[in-house]
Amino acid sequence: MASEPGVAMVLCGILLCASASDASGVALHGTLLSREDGQPLPYGVVRLSDRNIRGESNRAGEFVLPDVSPGDHVLAVSLIGYRPRVIAIHIAEADSVATIRIELEPVAFALRAISIRAPARAGPRMSTEVLSRDEIAGLPATGDDLFRAVQTLPGVISTDISASFRVRGGATDETLVRMDGFNLPEPYHLRDVGGALSVVSLDAVGHARLQAGGLPARYAEHLSGALEIHSESELPRRSVARIRAGVAQASAQLSGPIGGKGSYLLALRHGLLDAVFRSYRVNPDVEFVPDFDDVLALTRLSLAPAQDLELFFLGARDDLLWNDSYDGNDTVSRQRNMTAGAQWSARWSDRLNHRVVLSADYLDRRRLL
């Protein structure tokens, strides 16, 4: 029983020491205000320079620094857009709570200049999609037609019955179609039914590149995009002949070398749609006979180690008959389309190239109602 009072005295001593320690710290309350209009300043930083005590003002401009020991201290206040202040304060030993009011003066700070530079580019940024001949032939439901394969690319709009397409919402004629550097002003067969097929045989295509957006100035008024069609670049070592037939067309290709200094390519197509529609009519009262042919001839010659000459010819024929027994507005149309030209190119160095293109176009379109 004698030991219990001793334990109680020890516990009381510990509590008194703790109370005395808590009583030694003073809570410093303050308010940050603008000297210009007296409005409270939120998010200001307040700290005691001689002790590791830091606080931040709230939306009302109020802050609290707890457990500040009595004596002299240095209070530093900072806020973006206002001149920093350093204030000497004194906390009395008899105080349990101290209050302070601090006014800050608005000031404009000169920031360092920021320089933003775009990375150097060799040319305008373009959205480019490339299709090889094997990729085009492997696409389903395209009928081995180049333009119907282009319709599968992003940003291209088309219809189910037409090979014509629109790039990024532009009109059909706003997209340039060019083959080996020669512009094709009329690249479609059967224009009277929306341009059902392209005039370029897939047998003559090595790859095609569609450029949309950010077009360079060389594409002139073609605002939507540019379809660059390239024939095979490798020279064949021996003569090759190919014949193919499908539902819509039959094609033949002949290519080979020319004396070790050049090559030639001849691609022919004949439409089979006239035979299909003559043998099978969905509506016996409507006669629809589309007929077309095209021929593409290329000749490449190496004039010198750095100079090449290419001769180009593309011809297309279209005849269409639309006869409806219940409609007097029957249609008979014919179209003849040819592009011929020559291209000379020279590579003087890795950065200096010359190219001269001469071409002529012929288009005869007639339509009778």
JSON list of N, CA and C in Angstrom, two decimals, residues 294-326:
[
{"chain": "A", "resi": 294, "resn": "ASP", "atom": "N", "xyz": [-9.06, 0.13, -122.07]},
{"chain": "A", "resi": 294, "resn": "ASP", "atom": "CA", "xyz": [-7.97, 1.06, -121.82]},
{"chain": "A", "resi": 294, "resn": "ASP", "atom": "C", "xyz": [-6.65, 0.38, -122.13]},
{"chain": "A", "resi": 295, "resn": "VAL", "atom": "N", "xyz": [-5.67, 1.21, -122.45]},
{"chain": "A", "resi": 295, "resn": "VAL", "atom": "CA", "xyz": [-4.33, 0.73, -122.77]},
{"chain": "A", "resi": 295, "resn": "VAL", "atom": "C", "xyz": [-3.33, 1.68, -122.11]},
{"chain": "A", "resi": 296, "resn": "LEU", "atom": "N", "xyz": [-2.30, 1.10, -121.49]},
{"chain": "A", "resi": 296, "resn": "LEU", "atom": "CA", "xyz": [-1.25, 1.87, -120.85]},
{"chain": "A", "resi": 296, "resn": "LEU", "atom": "C", "xyz": [0.09, 1.38, -121.38]},
{"chain": "A", "resi": 297, "resn": "ALA", "atom": "N", "xyz": [0.90, 2.31, -121.88]},
{"chain": "A", "resi": 297, "resn": "ALA", "atom": "CA", "xyz": [2.21, 1.95, -122.44]},
{"chain": "A", "resi": 297, "resn": "ALA", "atom": "C", "xyz": [3.27, 2.83, -121.79]},
{"chain": "A", "resi": 298, "resn": "LEU", "atom": "N", "xyz": [4.33, 2.19, -121.29]},
{"chain": "A", "resi": 298, "resn": "LEU", "atom": "CA", "xyz": [5.45, 2.89, -120.66]},
{"chain": "A", "resi": 298, "resn": "LEU", "atom": "C", "xyz": [6.75, 2.42, -121.29]},
{"chain": "A", "resi": 299, "resn": "THR", "atom": "N", "xyz": [7.64, 3.34, -121.50]},
{"chain": "A", "resi": 299, "resn": "THR", "atom": "CA", "xyz": [8.99, 3.01, -121.98]},
{"chain": "A", "resi": 299, "resn": "THR", "atom": "C", "xyz": [9.99, 3.84, -121.19]},
{"chain": "A", "resi": 300, "resn": "ARG", "atom": "N", "xyz": [10.96, 3.16, -120.57]},
{"chain": "A", "resi": 300, "resn": "ARG", "atom": "CA", "xyz": [12.01, 3.83, -119.81]},
{"chain": "A", "resi": 300, "resn": "ARG", "atom": "C", "xyz": [13.36, 3.56, -120.47]},
{"chain": "A", "resi": 301, "resn": "LEU", "atom": "N", "xyz": [14.14, 4.63, -120.62]},
{"chain": "A", "resi": 301, "resn": "LEU", "atom": "CA", "xyz": [15.46, 4.53, -121.23]},
{"chain": "A", "resi": 301, "resn": "LEU", "atom": "C", "xyz": [16.47, 5.24, -120.34]},
{"chain": "A", "resi": 302, "resn": "SER", "atom": "N", "xyz": [17.62, 4.62, -120.16]},
{"chain": "A", "resi": 302, "resn": "SER", "atom": "CA", "xyz": [18.71, 5.22, -119.42]},
{"chain": "A", "resi": 302, "resn": "SER", "atom": "C", "xyz": [19.66, 5.89, -120.41]},
{"chain": "A", "resi": 303, "resn": "LEU", "atom": "N", "xyz": [19.59, 7.23, -120.46]},
{"chain": "A", "resi": 303, "resn": "LEU", "atom": "CA", "xyz": [20.40, 7.97, -121.42]},
{"chain": "A", "resi": 303, "resn": "LEU", "atom": "C", "xyz": [21.85, 8.09, -120.97]},
{"chain": "A", "resi": 304, "resn": "ALA", "atom": "N", "xyz": [22.07, 8.16, -119.66]},
{"chain": "A", "resi": 304, "resn": "ALA", "atom": "CA", "xyz": [23.39, 8.30, -119.07]},
{"chain": "A", "resi": 304, "resn": "ALA", "atom": "C", "xyz": [23.32, 7.73, -117.66]},
{"chain": "A", "resi": 305, "resn": "PRO", "atom": "N", "xyz": [24.44, 7.59, -116.96]},
{"chain": "A", "resi": 305, "resn": "PRO", "atom": "CA", "xyz": [24.38, 7.04, -115.60]},
{"chain": "A", "resi": 305, "resn": "PRO", "atom": "C", "xyz": [23.46, 7.80, -114.65]},
{"chain": "A", "resi": 306, "resn": "ALA", "atom": "N", "xyz": [23.21, 9.08, -114.91]},
{"chain": "A", "resi": 306, "resn": "ALA", "atom": "CA", "xyz": [22.37, 9.86, -114.01]},
{"chain": "A", "resi": 306, "resn": "ALA", "atom": "C", "xyz": [21.18, 10.49, -114.72]},
{"chain": "A", "resi": 307, "resn": "GLN", "atom": "N", "xyz": [20.88, 10.04, -115.94]},
{"chain": "A", "resi": 307, "resn": "GLN", "atom": "CA", "xyz": [19.79, 10.63, -116.70]},
{"chain": "A", "resi": 307, "resn": "GLN", "atom": "C", "xyz": [18.87, 9.54, -117.24]},
{"chain": "A", "resi": 308, "resn": "ASP", "atom": "N", "xyz": [17.55, 9.77, -117.08]},
{"chain": "A", "resi": 308, "resn": "ASP", "atom": "CA", "xyz": [16.55, 8.80, -117.53]},
{"chain": "A", "resi": 308, "resn": "ASP", "atom": "C", "xyz": [15.49, 9.51, -118.35]},
{"chain": "A", "resi": 309, "resn": "LEU", "atom": "N", "xyz": [14.92, 8.76, -119.28]},
{"chain": "A", "resi": 309, "resn": "LEU", "atom": "CA", "xyz": [13.83, 9.26, -120.12]},
{"chain": "A", "resi": 309, "resn": "LEU", "atom": "C", "xyz": [12.68, 8.27, -120.05]},
{"chain": "A", "resi": 310, "resn": "GLU", "atom": "N", "xyz": [11.46, 8.78, -119.80]},
{"chain": "A", "resi": 310, "resn": "GLU", "atom": "CA", "xyz": [10.27, 7.93, -119.76]},
{"chain": "A", "resi": 310, "resn": "GLU", "atom": "C", "xyz": [9.24, 8.47, -120.74]},
{"chain": "A", "resi": 311, "resn": "LEU", "atom": "N", "xyz": [8.69, 7.56, -121.55]},
{"chain": "A", "resi": 311, "resn": "LEU", "atom": "CA", "xyz": [7.61, 7.87, -122.47]},
{"chain": "A", "resi": 311, "resn": "LEU", "atom": "C", "xyz": [6.33, 7.23, -121.94]},
{"chain": "A", "resi": 312, "resn": "PHE", "atom": "N", "xyz": [5.25, 7.98, -121.94]},
{"chain": "A", "resi": 312, "resn": "PHE", "atom": "CA", "xyz": [4.02, 7.55, -121.27]},
{"chain": "A", "resi": 312, "resn": "PHE", "atom": "C", "xyz": [2.84, 7.75, -122.21]},
{"chain": "A", "resi": 313, "resn": "PHE", "atom": "N", "xyz": [1.93, 6.75, -122.23]},
{"chain": "A", "resi": 313, "resn": "PHE", "atom": "CA", "xyz": [0.69, 6.87, -122.99]},
{"chain": "A", "resi": 313, "resn": "PHE", "atom": "C", "xyz": [-0.40, 6.11, -122.26]},
{"chain": "A", "resi": 314, "resn": "LEU", "atom": "N", "xyz": [-1.54, 6.76, -122.08]},
{"chain": "A", "resi": 314, "resn": "LEU", "atom": "CA", "xyz": [-2.72, 6.15, -121.48]},
{"chain": "A", "resi": 314, "resn": "LEU", "atom": "C", "xyz": [-3.92, 6.53, -122.32]},
{"chain": "A", "resi": 315, "resn": "GLY", "atom": "N", "xyz": [-4.64, 5.55, -122.81]},
{"chain": "A", "resi": 315, "resn": "GLY", "atom": "CA", "xyz": [-5.86, 5.79, -123.58]},
{"chain": "A", "resi": 315, "resn": "GLY", "atom": "C", "xyz": [-7.01, 4.98, -123.03]},
{"chain": "A", "resi": 316, "resn": "ALA", "atom": "N", "xyz": [-8.19, 5.56, -123.00]},
{"chain": "A", "resi": 316, "resn": "ALA", "atom": "CA", "xyz": [-9.38, 4.90, -122.47]},
{"chain": "A", "resi": 316, "resn": "ALA", "atom": "C", "xyz": [-10.58, 5.17, -123.37]},
{"chain": "A", "resi": 317, "resn": "ARG", "atom": "N", "xyz": [-11.44, 4.16, -123.53]},
{"chain": "A", "resi": 317, "resn": "ARG", "atom": "CA", "xyz": [-12.67, 4.27, -124.31]},
{"chain": "A", "resi": 317, "resn": "ARG", "atom": "C", "xyz": [-13.84, 3.83, -123.47]},
{"chain": "A", "resi": 318, "resn": "ASP", "atom": "N", "xyz": [-14.93, 4.60, -123.52]},
{"chain": "A", "resi": 318, "resn": "ASP", "atom": "CA", "xyz": [-16.15, 4.26, -122.78]},
{"chain": "A", "resi": 318, "resn": "ASP", "atom": "C", "xyz": [-17.35, 4.45, -123.69]},
{"chain": "A", "resi": 319, "resn": "ASP", "atom": "N", "xyz": [-18.25, 3.46, -123.68]},
{"chain": "A", "resi": 319, "resn": "ASP", "atom": "CA", "xyz": [-19.54, 3.55, -124.37]},
{"chain": "A", "resi": 319, "resn": "ASP", "atom": "C", "xyz": [-20.61, 3.03, -123.42]},
{"chain": "A", "resi": 320, "resn": "LEU", "atom": "N", "xyz": [-21.69, 3.76, -123.31]},
{"chain": "A", "resi": 320, "resn": "LEU", "atom": "CA", "xyz": [-22.74, 3.39, -122.37]},
{"chain": "A", "resi": 320, "resn": "LEU", "atom": "C", "xyz": [-24.10, 3.54, -123.04]},
{"chain": "A", "resi": 321, "resn": "LEU", "atom": "N", "xyz": [-24.93, 2.52, -122.83]},
{"chain": "A", "resi": 321, "resn": "LEU", "atom": "CA", "xyz": [-26.31, 2.54, -123.32]},
{"chain": "A", "resi": 321, "resn": "LEU", "atom": "C", "xyz": [-27.23, 2.28, -122.14]},
{"chain": "A", "resi": 322, "resn": "TRP", "atom": "N", "xyz": [-28.18, 3.17, -121.94]},
{"chain": "A", "resi": 322, "resn": "TRP", "atom": "CA", "xyz": [-29.21, 3.03, -120.90]},
{"chain": "A", "resi": 322, "resn": "TRP", "atom": "C", "xyz": [-30.56, 3.21, -121.58]},
{"chain": "A", "resi": 323, "resn": "ASN", "atom": "N", "xyz": [-31.34, 2.12, -121.67]},
{"chain": "A", "resi": 323, "resn": "ASN", "atom": "CA", "xyz": [-32.62, 2.15, -122.37]},
{"chain": "A", "resi": 323, "resn": "ASN", "atom": "C", "xyz": [-33.69, 1.62, -121.43]},
{"chain": "A", "resi": 324, "resn": "ASP", "atom": "N", "xyz": [-34.59, 2.51, -121.03]},
{"chain": "A", "resi": 324, "resn": "ASP", "atom": "CA", "xyz": [-35.68, 2.16, -120.13]},
{"chain": "A", "resi": 324, "resn": "ASP", "atom": "C", "xyz": [-36.99, 2.25, -120.90]},
{"chain": "A", "resi": 325, "resn": "SER", "atom": "N", "xyz": [-37.74, 1.15, -120.92]},
{"chain": "A", "resi": 325, "resn": "SER", "atom": "CA", "xyz": [-38.99, 1.12, -121.69]},
{"chain": "A", "resi": 325, "resn": "SER", "atom": "C", "xyz": [-40.03, 2.08, -121.15]},
{"chain": "A", "resi": 326, "resn": "TYR", "atom": "N", "xyz": [-39.98, 2.37, -119.85]},
{"chain": "A", "resi": 326, "resn": "TYR", "atom": "CA", "xyz": [-40.99, 3.23, -119.23]},
{"chain": "A", "resi": 326, "resn": "TYR", "atom": "C", "xyz": [-40.50, 4.66, -119.04]}
]
